[in-house]
């Protein structure tokens, strides 16, 4: 497999503008004749569909939700970064770029990340023009906050609902294009396969989730903006419907998958309360500014937190990382919480939790100050747990939150299948091995509003695309495959529910391919995943029919793909003999227990190609070349 | 604790539908309402029955997917939450719980508790936006907006489009939903150029759907998980009246 | 279709029609109540007032036409809005307990028709006289005393005016909302205005039959 990232030449800061000078353009008359398929209507997909509609392309946008407004981008709380430097605190495009590269532990492509920082300002301009009510100062100008330990205040926010407001902005722009007749939205429609004709992506096969109809939709290019795959862990902060199917099906049709093992586990989530738990709720990381993390010193100490004297508490983050204390980065906080629980010192139901204690802060600042800072978070905690965090310490535990890995794309956001573009969390491009807070929203919108409208034109202007119809032989055969798969799922009629198998997979993945990983653990996990996959295909029970709204059938298809992805994640984690960002291999750590990168051998992207049939996937690498920044080892001691 | 559920079951839009009764033992007070239904569904599948279809996605009260009537109240009796945020600790051992889908002509039932809310999308297509070409915006700080206005706009912008307002309105009206969007954009300077046209188009689109009229019952406001105020409806009324009575602005400018 | 026709065709427009006609009818009800307070000043004063109202027949009928027209528009719009709302929920809930639906709002739908019936009775009783036990044209004072001396009739008047007060309260508060007169600072003013006028008119009207019944006025 030839991997050409097609990064333009010239100095880093000029690459994107130089490329735009040279990109081929599609004439307005020809844009009308080009039909584009967009899958997913979150920030990346919604923005892309709207922006391409504005340009005059004929766009069809698909989403599994009942409305384009509900994609999971909506749940992002914190904010969106941009290098506006409105605070006059020294921010620049370069600094945003540098922080993102460093945050990604030097495992992302310089040129892509620089471009992301470069277009970040235009995103804010556009969103404000759309009517997004970002927080403002009393003078009427935009407010910013510092987020995720950044030294500058560059995060724009709309209460705790920034993702919601940005998504509603993209949805509004999409509506304008629907009204203009340029975009058709197909909600309650799930992509189940990709159609590749003559080596180019030319369409998708979808299932209408209400009627069960399996249909082929053809176009001149296909854009996947279908989000991440944290739900491979079953319990995550993602929406229940988030899934890997679209990109996994594309992978099986020839699109390469990059860095599948890079996942982000968020440290401050509300722990699991019981076996019935369906998802985990994230609370803002800002809680760690005033809360102190601790567990009992003694293994198996089951006393109430108030009964444990100060001397018998282990404020482990403060102990291990005296200079950063409770404010260590996400992955460090997450890993240490897991370690404490693995040692048998966890608290709460199931003993998978650690305390986040505000007693000192309340004593020092008063309850009213804490209430003013975190009142809504405390209320949310109380609503979910029934405990009053002003009185008893909160309990937190890490939860899978974001996946940095995804389909491999070049500088044009095109995958290894010509005509297949991948945007937002679904691609691997910008966050390396770890994503900074408030960067996901930025990336989704950058890809959708400001990158794909340019790079797609280059592809369409340069490609000779034969007209194809939905009755094309390839379409018919892919539709038949999808129907056969659906029929197979319904026919097994075994004894286990989809959820029980998914839960088992999730527990296994969290243990072996989550916050910390080991070679033996991963090797064993691969075997277990295979046998779980066999159980799935021999013993799953999917009730109901195919020609109907059938939520169990939807879940079954997604879990089947998660079961395949999980193995690839483990393989990827197993081959990456280093620790970096969210990927921590216990064998590779410094004496102080810090992640130990191996820049000599692993300054690269691992790119997996489907082996075809049951053959193992083929491994490739794209070397990362750092022309501008120089990788450094981080330390939080 | 033990619960008795009366759940509306309807196979498809054509089916007449009926209530089915389920007895649940061992419901944990820490469960969310939807997790309680998950557990019931697992049992139903094990027994070879079809699970109850209900809509849900984020399960943290922001996507607006979930929603049904719990004992006659949209999203249940807890104020300011969606049904995915409703926890079982608010129920007592032995309670009977009636679960019904949103009922409105404009929201036809698809299956069990799942309804079709695409009427909302059609209203939004008609005018729920500010027309701005990507890349054409001035600097974000070019137009200062008072915090008062932006916070007020945000109060309305929080709408999650769940449909509880319609479901709870004795008239099946969508005024709170439409009013919230019109108020959100109408309160911001960016929204002014299209303010009149937006009100006209969105209200006309709403009238084309089978929603009822506003009688100022204020049930919508009381059940709204985002606690959106009916003052948005007043703003919509005003904007619509002005434009509808005045007619479109006469074409200005010199003829060439 | 002209723009105003489009406006009036919408439920929002119909609500504005109800609000505008409601304001006119409200003005009438207020004037009517205030004028009738002259009953406490004796027969001569009240009958003189009645005579004054009847003095210019052309003007009287013009005013009556306007009121009748307003009533008709108010009722037609109300019925149209009600039918549309009924159609919006063809299948009822088994259990429906919408919170915060206040009593006055809920009663509008039947307080309206009952008040309409009451107005007809009231006209036949004290204007036309055909429903009156002993009607003397021109002697309004006598007619009122005679009518209200019948306990059942007096109670009908009391009950109807209680309903009217509720109707006015919700109507007044609603019309601010319908017209779009809404400012966060005036929120409580709207409610206060509605309560004040509803109580004023209700109390003013109810006091008369009670005064007759208890012999304060005879």
mmCIF file of N, CA and C in Angstrom, chain C residues 122-178:
data_model
loop_
_atom_site.group_PDB
_atom_site.id
_atom_site.type_symbol
_atom_site.label_atom_id
_atom_site.label_comp_id
_atom_site.label_asym_id
_atom_site.label_seq_id
_atom_site.Cartn_x
_atom_site.Cartn_y
_atom_site.Cartn_z
ATOM 1 N N UNK C 122 -79.030 37.418 30.327
ATOM 2 C CA UNK C 122 -78.947 38.750 30.917
ATOM 3 C C UNK C 122 -79.681 39.761 30.031
ATOM 4 N N UNK C 123 -79.493 39.642 28.727
ATOM 5 C CA UNK C 123 -80.173 40.567 27.801
ATOM 6 C C UNK C 123 -81.680 40.364 27.847
ATOM 7 N N UNK C 124 -82.106 39.099 27.852
ATOM 8 C CA UNK C 124 -83.538 38.806 27.899
ATOM 9 C C UNK C 124 -84.124 39.267 29.230
ATOM 10 N N UNK C 125 -83.332 39.191 30.264
ATOM 11 C CA UNK C 125 -83.788 39.537 31.607
ATOM 12 C C UNK C 125 -83.902 41.054 31.758
ATOM 13 N N UNK C 126 -82.857 41.764 31.473
ATOM 14 C CA UNK C 126 -82.824 43.171 31.855
ATOM 15 C C UNK C 126 -82.806 44.151 30.680
ATOM 16 N N UNK C 127 -82.663 43.644 29.461
ATOM 17 C CA UNK C 127 -82.701 44.581 28.324
ATOM 18 C C UNK C 127 -84.002 44.416 27.541
ATOM 19 N N UNK C 128 -84.278 43.163 27.174
ATOM 20 C CA UNK C 128 -85.520 42.902 26.433
ATOM 21 C C UNK C 128 -86.688 42.741 27.417
ATOM 22 N N UNK C 129 -86.429 42.050 28.487
ATOM 23 C CA UNK C 129 -87.436 41.893 29.527
ATOM 24 C C UNK C 129 -88.273 40.636 29.419
ATOM 25 N N UNK C 130 -88.053 39.853 28.364
ATOM 26 C CA UNK C 130 -88.920 38.690 28.176
ATOM 27 C C UNK C 130 -88.654 37.601 29.209
ATOM 28 N N UNK C 131 -87.481 37.618 29.823
ATOM 29 C CA UNK C 131 -87.196 36.596 30.836
ATOM 30 C C UNK C 131 -87.377 37.174 32.246
ATOM 31 N N UNK C 132 -88.006 38.318 32.292
ATOM 32 C CA UNK C 132 -88.128 39.017 33.581
ATOM 33 C C UNK C 132 -89.520 38.804 34.165
ATOM 34 N N UNK C 133 -89.643 38.656 35.475
ATOM 35 C CA UNK C 133 -90.967 38.387 36.079
ATOM 36 C C UNK C 133 -91.899 39.625 36.000
ATOM 37 N N UNK C 134 -91.347 40.774 35.983
ATOM 38 C CA UNK C 134 -92.203 41.953 36.103
ATOM 39 C C UNK C 134 -91.474 43.148 35.502
ATOM 40 N N UNK C 135 -91.284 43.095 34.158
ATOM 41 C CA UNK C 135 -90.413 44.062 33.497
ATOM 42 C C UNK C 135 -91.140 45.379 33.277
ATOM 43 N N UNK C 136 -90.532 46.480 33.687
ATOM 44 C CA UNK C 136 -91.099 47.809 33.423
ATOM 45 C C UNK C 136 -90.104 48.575 32.590
ATOM 46 N N UNK C 137 -90.432 48.811 31.353
ATOM 47 C CA UNK C 137 -89.507 49.510 30.467
ATOM 48 C C UNK C 137 -89.191 50.896 31.032
ATOM 49 N N UNK C 138 -87.934 51.188 31.106
ATOM 50 C CA UNK C 138 -87.507 52.510 31.585
ATOM 51 C C UNK C 138 -87.153 52.541 33.062
ATOM 52 N N UNK C 139 -87.700 51.584 33.831
ATOM 53 C CA UNK C 139 -87.393 51.585 35.269
ATOM 54 C C UNK C 139 -86.324 50.527 35.559
ATOM 55 N N UNK C 140 -85.137 50.873 35.227
ATOM 56 C CA UNK C 140 -84.034 49.914 35.360
ATOM 57 C C UNK C 140 -83.867 49.494 36.818
ATOM 58 N N UNK C 141 -83.996 50.459 37.698
ATOM 59 C CA UNK C 141 -83.789 50.180 39.121
ATOM 60 C C UNK C 141 -84.754 49.100 39.603
ATOM 61 N N UNK C 142 -85.973 49.288 39.275
ATOM 62 C CA UNK C 142 -86.989 48.300 39.650
ATOM 63 C C UNK C 142 -86.676 46.936 39.052
ATOM 64 N N UNK C 143 -86.345 46.967 37.754
ATOM 65 C CA UNK C 143 -86.093 45.694 37.067
ATOM 66 C C UNK C 143 -84.944 44.920 37.741
ATOM 67 N N UNK C 144 -83.904 45.650 38.101
ATOM 68 C CA UNK C 144 -82.751 44.988 38.724
ATOM 69 C C UNK C 144 -83.147 44.402 40.074
ATOM 70 N N UNK C 145 -83.818 45.229 40.889
ATOM 71 C CA UNK C 145 -84.203 44.756 42.220
ATOM 72 C C UNK C 145 -85.119 43.545 42.099
ATOM 73 N N UNK C 146 -86.077 43.631 41.196
ATOM 74 C CA UNK C 146 -87.047 42.547 41.047
ATOM 75 C C UNK C 146 -86.348 41.264 40.621
ATOM 76 N N UNK C 147 -85.438 41.421 39.671
ATOM 77 C CA UNK C 147 -84.752 40.226 39.173
ATOM 78 C C UNK C 147 -83.863 39.621 40.255
ATOM 79 N N UNK C 148 -83.079 40.444 40.899
ATOM 80 C CA UNK C 148 -82.104 39.923 41.861
ATOM 81 C C UNK C 148 -82.734 39.498 43.172
ATOM 82 N N UNK C 149 -83.980 39.870 43.348
ATOM 83 C CA UNK C 149 -84.644 39.428 44.568
ATOM 84 C C UNK C 149 -84.973 37.939 44.503
ATOM 85 N N UNK C 150 -84.940 37.397 43.290
ATOM 86 C CA UNK C 150 -85.134 35.942 43.174
ATOM 87 C C UNK C 150 -83.786 35.296 43.462
ATOM 88 N N UNK C 151 -83.675 34.546 44.553
ATOM 89 C CA UNK C 151 -82.372 34.006 44.958
ATOM 90 C C UNK C 151 -81.691 33.209 43.834
ATOM 91 N N UNK C 152 -82.459 32.408 43.100
ATOM 92 C CA UNK C 152 -81.833 31.581 42.061
ATOM 93 C C UNK C 152 -81.181 32.480 41.000
ATOM 94 N N UNK C 153 -81.908 33.498 40.590
ATOM 95 C CA UNK C 153 -81.374 34.395 39.565
ATOM 96 C C UNK C 153 -80.127 35.115 40.102
ATOM 97 N N UNK C 154 -80.231 35.573 41.326
ATOM 98 C CA UNK C 154 -79.082 36.270 41.923
ATOM 99 C C UNK C 154 -77.861 35.353 41.929
ATOM 100 N N UNK C 155 -78.083 34.100 42.276
ATOM 101 C CA UNK C 155 -76.962 33.151 42.317
ATOM 102 C C UNK C 155 -76.391 32.907 40.926
ATOM 103 N N UNK C 156 -77.285 32.861 39.937
ATOM 104 C CA UNK C 156 -76.810 32.704 38.561
ATOM 105 C C UNK C 156 -75.893 33.881 38.211
ATOM 106 N N UNK C 157 -76.334 35.067 38.589
ATOM 107 C CA UNK C 157 -75.513 36.249 38.314
ATOM 108 C C UNK C 157 -74.154 36.159 39.028
ATOM 109 N N UNK C 158 -74.194 35.754 40.273
ATOM 110 C CA UNK C 158 -72.942 35.646 41.044
ATOM 111 C C UNK C 158 -71.997 34.627 40.388
ATOM 112 N N UNK C 159 -72.579 33.466 40.089
ATOM 113 C CA UNK C 159 -71.745 32.404 39.523
ATOM 114 C C UNK C 159 -71.168 32.829 38.168
ATOM 115 N N UNK C 160 -72.017 33.405 37.337
ATOM 116 C CA UNK C 160 -71.561 33.795 36.001
ATOM 117 C C UNK C 160 -70.458 34.842 36.095
ATOM 118 N N UNK C 161 -70.619 35.758 37.056
ATOM 119 C CA UNK C 161 -69.591 36.796 37.166
ATOM 120 C C UNK C 161 -68.288 36.286 37.771
ATOM 121 N N UNK C 162 -68.417 35.243 38.598
ATOM 122 C CA UNK C 162 -67.181 34.600 39.062
ATOM 123 C C UNK C 162 -66.421 34.015 37.868
ATOM 124 N N UNK C 163 -67.179 33.321 37.020
ATOM 125 C CA UNK C 163 -66.578 32.751 35.815
ATOM 126 C C UNK C 163 -65.991 33.853 34.950
ATOM 127 N N UNK C 164 -66.759 34.942 34.842
ATOM 128 C CA UNK C 164 -66.287 36.061 34.020
ATOM 129 C C UNK C 164 -64.954 36.588 34.555
ATOM 130 N N UNK C 165 -64.871 36.648 35.888
ATOM 131 C CA UNK C 165 -63.626 37.149 36.484
ATOM 132 C C UNK C 165 -62.458 36.240 36.115
ATOM 133 N N UNK C 166 -62.683 34.927 36.220
ATOM 134 C CA UNK C 166 -61.624 33.989 35.811
ATOM 135 C C UNK C 166 -61.284 34.172 34.339
ATOM 136 N N UNK C 167 -62.331 34.299 33.546
ATOM 137 C CA UNK C 167 -62.156 34.438 32.105
ATOM 138 C C UNK C 167 -61.342 35.708 31.810
ATOM 139 N N UNK C 168 -61.684 36.782 32.496
ATOM 140 C CA UNK C 168 -60.979 38.041 32.279
ATOM 141 C C UNK C 168 -59.541 37.959 32.752
ATOM 142 N N UNK C 169 -59.368 37.293 33.884
ATOM 143 C CA UNK C 169 -58.020 37.167 34.426
ATOM 144 C C UNK C 169 -57.109 36.464 33.412
ATOM 145 N N UNK C 170 -57.543 35.303 32.980
ATOM 146 C CA UNK C 170 -56.693 34.579 32.034
ATOM 147 C C UNK C 170 -56.609 35.316 30.701
ATOM 148 N N UNK C 171 -57.734 35.883 30.284
ATOM 149 C CA UNK C 171 -57.762 36.590 29.005
ATOM 150 C C UNK C 171 -56.825 37.785 29.009
ATOM 151 N N UNK C 172 -56.892 38.539 30.101
ATOM 152 C CA UNK C 172 -56.042 39.727 30.188
ATOM 153 C C UNK C 172 -54.562 39.352 30.191
ATOM 154 N N UNK C 173 -54.248 38.378 31.047
ATOM 155 C CA UNK C 173 -52.852 37.963 31.135
ATOM 156 C C UNK C 173 -52.388 37.423 29.782
ATOM 157 N N UNK C 174 -53.258 36.634 29.155
ATOM 158 C CA UNK C 174 -52.919 36.020 27.877
ATOM 159 C C UNK C 174 -52.725 37.044 26.785
ATOM 160 N N UNK C 175 -53.518 38.110 26.846
ATOM 161 C CA UNK C 175 -53.429 39.013 25.698
ATOM 162 C C UNK C 175 -52.088 39.728 25.665
ATOM 163 N N UNK C 176 -51.511 39.938 26.841
ATOM 164 C CA UNK C 176 -50.164 40.524 26.838
ATOM 165 C C UNK C 176 -49.209 39.592 26.098
ATOM 166 N N UNK C 177 -49.360 38.319 26.380
ATOM 167 C CA UNK C 177 -48.516 37.299 25.762
ATOM 168 C C UNK C 177 -48.797 37.241 24.252
ATOM 169 N N UNK C 178 -50.078 37.287 23.892
ATOM 170 C CA UNK C 178 -50.467 37.172 22.483
ATOM 171 C C UNK C 178 -49.998 38.377 21.678
#
